[in-house]
Amino acid sequence: MSPYRVEKLKISEIKEKVKEFAKEHEIILGEWVDIICVLDKSEINYVVVTAEEMGSDSVFGKYVPEEKTIYILQETYDNARDGDGPSRMTIAHEIGHYVLHKNGVVLENSTGWVKITENSEWQAKVFGGELLAPSEKLENMTDEEISAKYGISTLAAKIQKNRCEKRIIEMGGKK
């Protein structure tokens, strides 16, 4: 999917949006997040669709800002409900689009290079990662421990762990 250039958001700003969303929806960050329950108890409009309705083999979920609706592939929804890490992250990512981009802040569709902090896909990935496995909670944990505790893939755990290590270094610590 081509990135959309959106209003610039730094990681710290996205983390604040995650905290606001969590507070509003009574989510305890750092604990297992039942992502299906989050969808069901929130104001988020979502539709579970077949692969044919989704229209692309490579899309497991998508957010349509004009409709303020998340579309989730039936298989992704079922797998997330069953605890599958990549499926849980897909839904958290789409929730990120909803929260960060619901007011139609898309500035332009880009076929070229977009600054990372202005990339809608990067922003949603950071949101999803911080919602399911907040980087400030991961110090001294292995990728496998993070994956098991938070129900995310080991790849997602590695990405979140890197975010944690960068935060430690930025705060003057050593890694």
mmCIF file with all atom_site columns, C-alpha atoms in Angstrom:
data_model
loop_
_atom_site.group_PDB
_atom_site.id
_atom_site.type_symbol
_atom_site.label_atom_id
_atom_site.label_alt_id
_atom_site.label_comp_id
_atom_site.label_asym_id
_atom_site.label_entity_id
_atom_site.label_seq_id
_atom_site.pdbx_PDB_ins_code
_atom_site.Cartn_x
_atom_site.Cartn_y
_atom_site.Cartn_z
_atom_site.occupancy
_atom_site.B_iso_or_equiv
_atom_site.pdbx_formal_charge
_atom_site.auth_seq_id
_atom_site.auth_comp_id
_atom_site.auth_asym_id
_atom_site.auth_atom_id
_atom_site.pdbx_PDB_model_num
ATOM 1   C CA . MET A 1 1   ? 0.000   0.000   0.000  1.00 0.00 ? 1   MET A CA 1
ATOM 2   C CA . SER A 1 2   ? 1.323   3.429   -0.898 1.00 0.00 ? 2   SER A CA 1
ATOM 3   C CA . PRO A 1 3   ? 1.906   5.617   2.117  1.00 0.00 ? 3   PRO A CA 1
ATOM 4   C CA . TYR A 1 4   ? -0.223  8.653   2.635  1.00 0.00 ? 4   TYR A CA 1
ATOM 5   C CA . ARG A 1 5   ? 1.494   11.825  3.725  1.00 0.00 ? 5   ARG A CA 1
ATOM 6   C CA . VAL A 1 6   ? -0.261  13.037  6.861  1.00 0.00 ? 6   VAL A CA 1
ATOM 7   C CA . GLU A 1 7   ? 0.326   15.576  9.567  1.00 0.00 ? 7   GLU A CA 1
ATOM 8   C CA . LYS A 1 8   ? 3.691   14.985  11.255 1.00 0.00 ? 8   LYS A CA 1
ATOM 9   C CA . LEU A 1 9   ? 3.615   12.955  14.481 1.00 0.00 ? 9   LEU A CA 1
ATOM 10  C CA . LYS A 1 10  ? 6.666   11.958  16.501 1.00 0.00 ? 10  LYS A CA 1
ATOM 11  C CA . ILE A 1 11  ? 6.758   8.703   18.455 1.00 0.00 ? 11  ILE A CA 1
ATOM 12  C CA . SER A 1 12  ? 6.207   10.587  21.710 1.00 0.00 ? 12  SER A CA 1
ATOM 13  C CA . GLU A 1 13  ? 3.053   12.193  20.273 1.00 0.00 ? 13  GLU A CA 1
ATOM 14  C CA . ILE A 1 14  ? 1.719   8.847   19.058 1.00 0.00 ? 14  ILE A CA 1
ATOM 15  C CA . LYS A 1 15  ? 2.389   7.330   22.489 1.00 0.00 ? 15  LYS A CA 1
ATOM 16  C CA . GLU A 1 16  ? 0.310   10.118  24.034 1.00 0.00 ? 16  GLU A CA 1
ATOM 17  C CA . LYS A 1 17  ? -2.534  9.339   21.629 1.00 0.00 ? 17  LYS A CA 1
ATOM 18  C CA . VAL A 1 18  ? -2.291  5.662   22.671 1.00 0.00 ? 18  VAL A CA 1
ATOM 19  C CA . LYS A 1 19  ? -2.464  6.657   26.349 1.00 0.00 ? 19  LYS A CA 1
ATOM 20  C CA . GLU A 1 20  ? -5.504  8.868   25.703 1.00 0.00 ? 20  GLU A CA 1
ATOM 21  C CA . PHE A 1 21  ? -7.226  6.078   23.765 1.00 0.00 ? 21  PHE A CA 1
ATOM 22  C CA . ALA A 1 22  ? -6.399  3.543   26.486 1.00 0.00 ? 22  ALA A CA 1
ATOM 23  C CA . LYS A 1 23  ? -7.725  5.801   29.242 1.00 0.00 ? 23  LYS A CA 1
ATOM 24  C CA . GLU A 1 24  ? -10.897 6.543   27.309 1.00 0.00 ? 24  GLU A CA 1
ATOM 25  C CA . HIS A 1 25  ? -11.515 2.818   26.702 1.00 0.00 ? 25  HIS A CA 1
ATOM 26  C CA . GLU A 1 26  ? -10.357 1.546   30.111 1.00 0.00 ? 26  GLU A CA 1
ATOM 27  C CA . ILE A 1 27  ? -7.405  -0.352  28.656 1.00 0.00 ? 27  ILE A CA 1
ATOM 28  C CA . ILE A 1 28  ? -4.544  -1.084  31.041 1.00 0.00 ? 28  ILE A CA 1
ATOM 29  C CA . LEU A 1 29  ? -1.386  -0.526  29.032 1.00 0.00 ? 29  LEU A CA 1
ATOM 30  C CA . GLY A 1 30  ? 1.199   -3.171  29.754 1.00 0.00 ? 30  GLY A CA 1
ATOM 31  C CA . GLU A 1 31  ? -1.436  -5.884  30.193 1.00 0.00 ? 31  GLU A CA 1
ATOM 32  C CA . TRP A 1 32  ? -2.852  -8.247  27.561 1.00 0.00 ? 32  TRP A CA 1
ATOM 33  C CA . VAL A 1 33  ? -5.239  -6.260  25.356 1.00 0.00 ? 33  VAL A CA 1
ATOM 34  C CA . ASP A 1 34  ? -8.293  -8.107  24.040 1.00 0.00 ? 34  ASP A CA 1
ATOM 35  C CA . ILE A 1 35  ? -8.322  -6.304  20.717 1.00 0.00 ? 35  ILE A CA 1
ATOM 36  C CA . ILE A 1 36  ? -11.718 -7.702  19.671 1.00 0.00 ? 36  ILE A CA 1
ATOM 37  C CA . CYS A 1 37  ? -13.225 -6.482  22.945 1.00 0.00 ? 37  CYS A CA 1
ATOM 38  C CA . VAL A 1 38  ? -11.688 -3.059  22.276 1.00 0.00 ? 38  VAL A CA 1
ATOM 39  C CA . LEU A 1 39  ? -13.464 -2.952  18.911 1.00 0.00 ? 39  LEU A CA 1
ATOM 40  C CA . ASP A 1 40  ? -16.760 -4.086  20.400 1.00 0.00 ? 40  ASP A CA 1
ATOM 41  C CA . LYS A 1 41  ? -16.725 -1.658  23.331 1.00 0.00 ? 41  LYS A CA 1
ATOM 42  C CA . SER A 1 42  ? -15.534 1.386   21.410 1.00 0.00 ? 42  SER A CA 1
ATOM 43  C CA . GLU A 1 43  ? -17.207 3.855   19.097 1.00 0.00 ? 43  GLU A CA 1
ATOM 44  C CA . ILE A 1 44  ? -15.176 2.479   16.195 1.00 0.00 ? 44  ILE A CA 1
ATOM 45  C CA . ASN A 1 45  ? -17.268 1.447   13.233 1.00 0.00 ? 45  ASN A CA 1
ATOM 46  C CA . TYR A 1 46  ? -15.930 -1.795  11.794 1.00 0.00 ? 46  TYR A CA 1
ATOM 47  C CA . VAL A 1 47  ? -17.111 -4.394  9.316  1.00 0.00 ? 47  VAL A CA 1
ATOM 48  C CA . VAL A 1 48  ? -15.863 -7.967  8.993  1.00 0.00 ? 48  VAL A CA 1
ATOM 49  C CA . VAL A 1 49  ? -15.711 -8.911  5.306  1.00 0.00 ? 49  VAL A CA 1
ATOM 50  C CA . THR A 1 50  ? -14.826 -11.814 3.045  1.00 0.00 ? 50  THR A CA 1
ATOM 51  C CA . ALA A 1 51  ? -11.683 -11.813 0.906  1.00 0.00 ? 51  ALA A CA 1
ATOM 52  C CA . GLU A 1 52  ? -13.857 -11.134 -2.127 1.00 0.00 ? 52  GLU A CA 1
ATOM 53  C CA . GLU A 1 53  ? -15.409 -8.086  -0.439 1.00 0.00 ? 53  GLU A CA 1
ATOM 54  C CA . MET A 1 54  ? -11.967 -6.842  0.670  1.00 0.00 ? 54  MET A CA 1
ATOM 55  C CA . GLY A 1 55  ? -10.859 -6.877  -2.948 1.00 0.00 ? 55  GLY A CA 1
ATOM 56  C CA . SER A 1 56  ? -7.171  -7.726  -2.458 1.00 0.00 ? 56  SER A CA 1
ATOM 57  C CA . ASP A 1 57  ? -5.316  -10.878 -1.460 1.00 0.00 ? 57  ASP A CA 1
ATOM 58  C CA . SER A 1 58  ? -2.653  -8.916  0.392  1.00 0.00 ? 58  SER A CA 1
ATOM 59  C CA . VAL A 1 59  ? -4.952  -6.780  2.553  1.00 0.00 ? 59  VAL A CA 1
ATOM 60  C CA . PHE A 1 60  ? -6.003  -8.143  5.952  1.00 0.00 ? 60  PHE A CA 1
ATOM 61  C CA . GLY A 1 61  ? -7.571  -4.918  7.167  1.00 0.00 ? 61  GLY A CA 1
ATOM 62  C CA . LYS A 1 62  ? -8.046  -1.370  5.967  1.00 0.00 ? 62  LYS A CA 1
ATOM 63  C CA . TYR A 1 63  ? -9.350  1.923   7.244  1.00 0.00 ? 63  TYR A CA 1
ATOM 64  C CA . VAL A 1 64  ? -11.505 4.067   4.966  1.00 0.00 ? 64  VAL A CA 1
ATOM 65  C CA . PRO A 1 65  ? -11.374 7.632   6.333  1.00 0.00 ? 65  PRO A CA 1
ATOM 66  C CA . GLU A 1 66  ? -14.294 8.882   4.225  1.00 0.00 ? 66  GLU A CA 1
ATOM 67  C CA . GLU A 1 67  ? -16.513 6.294   5.919  1.00 0.00 ? 67  GLU A CA 1
ATOM 68  C CA . LYS A 1 68  ? -14.696 6.362   9.275  1.00 0.00 ? 68  LYS A CA 1
ATOM 69  C CA . THR A 1 69  ? -14.838 2.566   9.045  1.00 0.00 ? 69  THR A CA 1
ATOM 70  C CA . ILE A 1 70  ? -12.341 -0.243  9.535  1.00 0.00 ? 70  ILE A CA 1
ATOM 71  C CA . TYR A 1 71  ? -12.761 -3.256  7.248  1.00 0.00 ? 71  TYR A CA 1
ATOM 72  C CA . ILE A 1 72  ? -11.324 -6.486  8.636  1.00 0.00 ? 72  ILE A CA 1
ATOM 73  C CA . LEU A 1 73  ? -10.891 -9.704  6.725  1.00 0.00 ? 73  LEU A CA 1
ATOM 74  C CA . GLN A 1 74  ? -12.987 -12.492 8.328  1.00 0.00 ? 74  GLN A CA 1
ATOM 75  C CA . GLU A 1 75  ? -9.916  -14.713 8.725  1.00 0.00 ? 75  GLU A CA 1
ATOM 76  C CA . THR A 1 76  ? -7.966  -11.896 10.397 1.00 0.00 ? 76  THR A CA 1
ATOM 77  C CA . TYR A 1 77  ? -10.852 -11.213 12.783 1.00 0.00 ? 77  TYR A CA 1
ATOM 78  C CA . ASP A 1 78  ? -11.213 -14.905 13.675 1.00 0.00 ? 78  ASP A CA 1
ATOM 79  C CA . ASN A 1 79  ? -7.471  -15.339 14.145 1.00 0.00 ? 79  ASN A CA 1
ATOM 80  C CA . ALA A 1 80  ? -7.244  -12.214 16.328 1.00 0.00 ? 80  ALA A CA 1
ATOM 81  C CA . ARG A 1 81  ? -10.111 -13.497 18.444 1.00 0.00 ? 81  ARG A CA 1
ATOM 82  C CA . ASP A 1 82  ? -8.099  -16.721 18.841 1.00 0.00 ? 82  ASP A CA 1
ATOM 83  C CA . GLY A 1 83  ? -4.973  -14.794 19.924 1.00 0.00 ? 83  GLY A CA 1
ATOM 84  C CA . ASP A 1 84  ? -2.906  -14.790 16.718 1.00 0.00 ? 84  ASP A CA 1
ATOM 85  C CA . GLY A 1 85  ? -0.225  -12.101 17.065 1.00 0.00 ? 85  GLY A CA 1
ATOM 86  C CA . PRO A 1 86  ? -0.062  -10.789 13.494 1.00 0.00 ? 86  PRO A CA 1
ATOM 87  C CA . SER A 1 87  ? -3.864  -10.620 13.302 1.00 0.00 ? 87  SER A CA 1
ATOM 88  C CA . ARG A 1 88  ? -4.063  -8.794  16.637 1.00 0.00 ? 88  ARG A CA 1
ATOM 89  C CA . MET A 1 89  ? -1.445  -6.338  15.389 1.00 0.00 ? 89  MET A CA 1
ATOM 90  C CA . THR A 1 90  ? -3.335  -5.817  12.107 1.00 0.00 ? 90  THR A CA 1
ATOM 91  C CA . ILE A 1 91  ? -6.436  -4.761  14.018 1.00 0.00 ? 91  ILE A CA 1
ATOM 92  C CA . ALA A 1 92  ? -4.431  -2.574  16.441 1.00 0.00 ? 92  ALA A CA 1
ATOM 93  C CA . HIS A 1 93  ? -2.790  -0.968  13.382 1.00 0.00 ? 93  HIS A CA 1
ATOM 94  C CA . GLU A 1 94  ? -6.180  -0.211  11.824 1.00 0.00 ? 94  GLU A CA 1
ATOM 95  C CA . ILE A 1 95  ? -7.386  1.226   15.135 1.00 0.00 ? 95  ILE A CA 1
ATOM 96  C CA . GLY A 1 96  ? -4.293  3.430   14.912 1.00 0.00 ? 96  GLY A CA 1
ATOM 97  C CA . HIS A 1 97  ? -5.462  4.733   11.549 1.00 0.00 ? 97  HIS A CA 1
ATOM 98  C CA . TYR A 1 98  ? -8.896  5.397   13.021 1.00 0.00 ? 98  TYR A CA 1
ATOM 99  C CA . VAL A 1 99  ? -7.553  7.292   16.027 1.00 0.00 ? 99  VAL A CA 1
ATOM 100 C CA . LEU A 1 100 ? -4.795  9.197   14.240 1.00 0.00 ? 100 LEU A CA 1
ATOM 101 C CA . HIS A 1 101 ? -6.447  9.829   10.877 1.00 0.00 ? 101 HIS A CA 1
ATOM 102 C CA . LYS A 1 102 ? -10.201 9.833   11.535 1.00 0.00 ? 102 LYS A CA 1
ATOM 103 C CA . ASN A 1 103 ? -10.564 13.563  10.998 1.00 0.00 ? 103 ASN A CA 1
ATOM 104 C CA . GLY A 1 104 ? -9.506  13.370  7.392  1.00 0.00 ? 104 GLY A CA 1
ATOM 105 C CA . VAL A 1 105 ? -5.983  14.628  7.968  1.00 0.00 ? 105 VAL A CA 1
ATOM 106 C CA . VAL A 1 106 ? -4.644  12.844  4.897  1.00 0.00 ? 106 VAL A CA 1
ATOM 107 C CA . LEU A 1 107 ? -2.666  15.440  3.027  1.00 0.00 ? 107 LEU A CA 1
ATOM 108 C CA . GLU A 1 108 ? -1.835  13.433  -0.092 1.00 0.00 ? 108 GLU A CA 1
ATOM 109 C CA . ASN A 1 109 ? -1.367  9.968   -1.521 1.00 0.00 ? 109 ASN A CA 1
ATOM 110 C CA . SER A 1 110 ? 2.298   9.533   -2.245 1.00 0.00 ? 110 SER A CA 1
ATOM 111 C CA . THR A 1 111 ? 3.937   7.273   -4.787 1.00 0.00 ? 111 THR A CA 1
ATOM 112 C CA . GLY A 1 112 ? 7.363   8.513   -3.742 1.00 0.00 ? 112 GLY A CA 1
ATOM 113 C CA . TRP A 1 113 ? 9.341   9.067   -0.584 1.00 0.00 ? 113 TRP A CA 1
ATOM 114 C CA . VAL A 1 114 ? 7.544   10.337  2.517  1.00 0.00 ? 114 VAL A CA 1
ATOM 115 C CA . LYS A 1 115 ? 9.213   11.468  5.751  1.00 0.00 ? 115 LYS A CA 1
ATOM 116 C CA . ILE A 1 116 ? 8.735   8.716   8.311  1.00 0.00 ? 116 ILE A CA 1
ATOM 117 C CA . THR A 1 117 ? 6.952   10.980  10.788 1.00 0.00 ? 117 THR A CA 1
ATOM 118 C CA . GLU A 1 118 ? 4.496   11.979  8.013  1.00 0.00 ? 118 GLU A CA 1
ATOM 119 C CA . ASN A 1 119 ? 3.869   8.418   6.806  1.00 0.00 ? 119 ASN A CA 1
ATOM 120 C CA . SER A 1 120 ? 0.368   7.190   7.713  1.00 0.00 ? 120 SER A CA 1
ATOM 121 C CA . GLU A 1 121 ? 1.438   3.528   7.684  1.00 0.00 ? 121 GLU A CA 1
ATOM 122 C CA . TRP A 1 122 ? 4.396   4.126   10.002 1.00 0.00 ? 122 TRP A CA 1
ATOM 123 C CA . GLN A 1 123 ? 2.208   6.115   12.403 1.00 0.00 ? 123 GLN A CA 1
ATOM 124 C CA . ALA A 1 124 ? -0.409  3.322   12.532 1.00 0.00 ? 124 ALA A CA 1
ATOM 125 C CA . LYS A 1 125 ? 2.327   0.698   13.090 1.00 0.00 ? 125 LYS A CA 1
ATOM 126 C CA . VAL A 1 126 ? 3.723   2.670   16.012 1.00 0.00 ? 126 VAL A CA 1
ATOM 127 C CA . PHE A 1 127 ? 0.218   3.101   17.462 1.00 0.00 ? 127 PHE A CA 1
ATOM 128 C CA . GLY A 1 128 ? -0.564  -0.615  17.148 1.00 0.00 ? 128 GLY A CA 1
ATOM 129 C CA . GLY A 1 129 ? 2.737   -1.637  18.711 1.00 0.00 ? 129 GLY A CA 1
ATOM 130 C CA . GLU A 1 130 ? 2.385   0.785   21.599 1.00 0.00 ? 130 GLU A CA 1
ATOM 131 C CA . LEU A 1 131 ? -1.213  -0.262  22.234 1.00 0.00 ? 131 LEU A CA 1
ATOM 132 C CA . LEU A 1 132 ? -0.440  -3.983  22.425 1.00 0.00 ? 132 LEU A CA 1
ATOM 133 C CA . ALA A 1 133 ? 3.096   -3.871  23.888 1.00 0.00 ? 133 ALA A CA 1
ATOM 134 C CA . PRO A 1 134 ? 4.105   -0.437  25.226 1.00 0.00 ? 134 PRO A CA 1
ATOM 135 C CA . SER A 1 135 ? 7.827   0.021   24.666 1.00 0.00 ? 135 SER A CA 1
ATOM 136 C CA . GLU A 1 136 ? 8.392   1.492   28.143 1.00 0.00 ? 136 GLU A CA 1
ATOM 137 C CA . LYS A 1 137 ? 7.239   -1.819  29.691 1.00 0.00 ? 137 LYS A CA 1
ATOM 138 C CA . LEU A 1 138 ? 9.718   -4.024  27.810 1.00 0.00 ? 138 LEU A CA 1
ATOM 139 C CA . GLU A 1 139 ? 13.032  -3.354  29.491 1.00 0.00 ? 139 GLU A CA 1
ATOM 140 C CA . ASN A 1 140 ? 14.941  -6.556  30.384 1.00 0.00 ? 140 ASN A CA 1
ATOM 141 C CA . MET A 1 141 ? 12.530  -8.772  28.429 1.00 0.00 ? 141 MET A CA 1
ATOM 142 C CA . THR A 1 142 ? 13.489  -11.062 25.533 1.00 0.00 ? 142 THR A CA 1
ATOM 143 C CA . ASP A 1 143 ? 11.626  -10.973 22.237 1.00 0.00 ? 143 ASP A CA 1
ATOM 144 C CA . GLU A 1 144 ? 10.083  -14.342 23.123 1.00 0.00 ? 144 GLU A CA 1
ATOM 145 C CA . GLU A 1 145 ? 8.902   -13.088 26.529 1.00 0.00 ? 145 GLU A CA 1
ATOM 146 C CA . ILE A 1 146 ? 7.385   -9.998  24.934 1.00 0.00 ? 146 ILE A CA 1
ATOM 147 C CA . SER A 1 147 ? 5.668   -12.111 22.280 1.00 0.00 ? 147 SER A CA 1
ATOM 148 C CA . ALA A 1 148 ? 4.206   -14.491 24.873 1.00 0.00 ? 148 ALA A CA 1
ATOM 149 C CA . LYS A 1 149 ? 3.115   -11.820 27.360 1.00 0.00 ? 149 LYS A CA 1
ATOM 150 C CA . TYR A 1 150 ? 1.532   -9.400  24.888 1.00 0.00 ? 150 TYR A CA 1
ATOM 151 C CA . GLY A 1 151 ? 0.297   -11.779 22.196 1.00 0.00 ? 151 GLY A CA 1
ATOM 152 C CA . ILE A 1 152 ? 2.313   -10.337 19.324 1.00 0.00 ? 152 ILE A CA 1
ATOM 153 C CA . SER A 1 153 ? 4.711   -11.931 16.857 1.00 0.00 ? 153 SER A CA 1
ATOM 154 C CA . THR A 1 154 ? 8.412   -12.154 17.703 1.00 0.00 ? 154 THR A CA 1
ATOM 155 C CA . LEU A 1 155 ? 9.075   -9.719  14.827 1.00 0.00 ? 155 LEU A CA 1
ATOM 156 C CA . ALA A 1 156 ? 6.687   -7.167  16.356 1.00 0.00 ? 156 ALA A CA 1
ATOM 157 C CA . ALA A 1 157 ? 8.314   -7.846  19.741 1.00 0.00 ? 157 ALA A CA 1
ATOM 158 C CA . LYS A 1 158 ? 11.747  -7.117  18.258 1.00 0.00 ? 158 LYS A CA 1
ATOM 159 C CA . ILE A 1 159 ? 10.515  -3.825  16.776 1.00 0.00 ? 159 ILE A CA 1
ATOM 160 C CA . GLN A 1 160 ? 8.965   -2.773  20.091 1.00 0.00 ? 160 GLN A CA 1
ATOM 161 C CA . LYS A 1 161 ? 12.115  -3.820  21.975 1.00 0.00 ? 161 LYS A CA 1
ATOM 162 C CA . ASN A 1 162 ? 14.209  -1.632  19.647 1.00 0.00 ? 162 ASN A CA 1
ATOM 163 C CA . ARG A 1 163 ? 11.894  1.273   20.445 1.00 0.00 ? 163 ARG A CA 1
ATOM 164 C CA . CYS A 1 164 ? 12.436  0.555   24.153 1.00 0.00 ? 164 CYS A CA 1
ATOM 165 C CA . GLU A 1 165 ? 16.223  0.465   23.762 1.00 0.00 ? 165 GLU A CA 1
ATOM 166 C CA . LYS A 1 166 ? 16.246  3.748   21.830 1.00 0.00 ? 166 LYS A CA 1
ATOM 167 C CA . ARG A 1 167 ? 14.188  5.344   24.624 1.00 0.00 ? 167 ARG A CA 1
ATOM 168 C CA . ILE A 1 168 ? 16.703  4.164   27.231 1.00 0.00 ? 168 ILE A CA 1
ATOM 169 C CA . ILE A 1 169 ? 19.612  5.595   25.236 1.00 0.00 ? 169 ILE A CA 1
ATOM 170 C CA . GLU A 1 170 ? 17.758  8.890   24.677 1.00 0.00 ? 170 GLU A CA 1
ATOM 171 C CA . MET A 1 171 ? 17.243  9.148   28.442 1.00 0.00 ? 171 MET A CA 1
ATOM 172 C CA . GLY A 1 172 ? 21.003  8.877   28.985 1.00 0.00 ? 172 GLY A CA 1
ATOM 173 C CA . GLY A 1 173 ? 21.144  5.171   29.816 1.00 0.00 ? 173 GLY A CA 1
ATOM 174 C CA . LYS A 1 174 ? 23.387  2.582   28.254 1.00 0.00 ? 174 LYS A CA 1
ATOM 175 C CA . LYS A 1 175 ? 22.473  -0.365  26.153 1.00 0.00 ? 175 LYS A CA 1
#
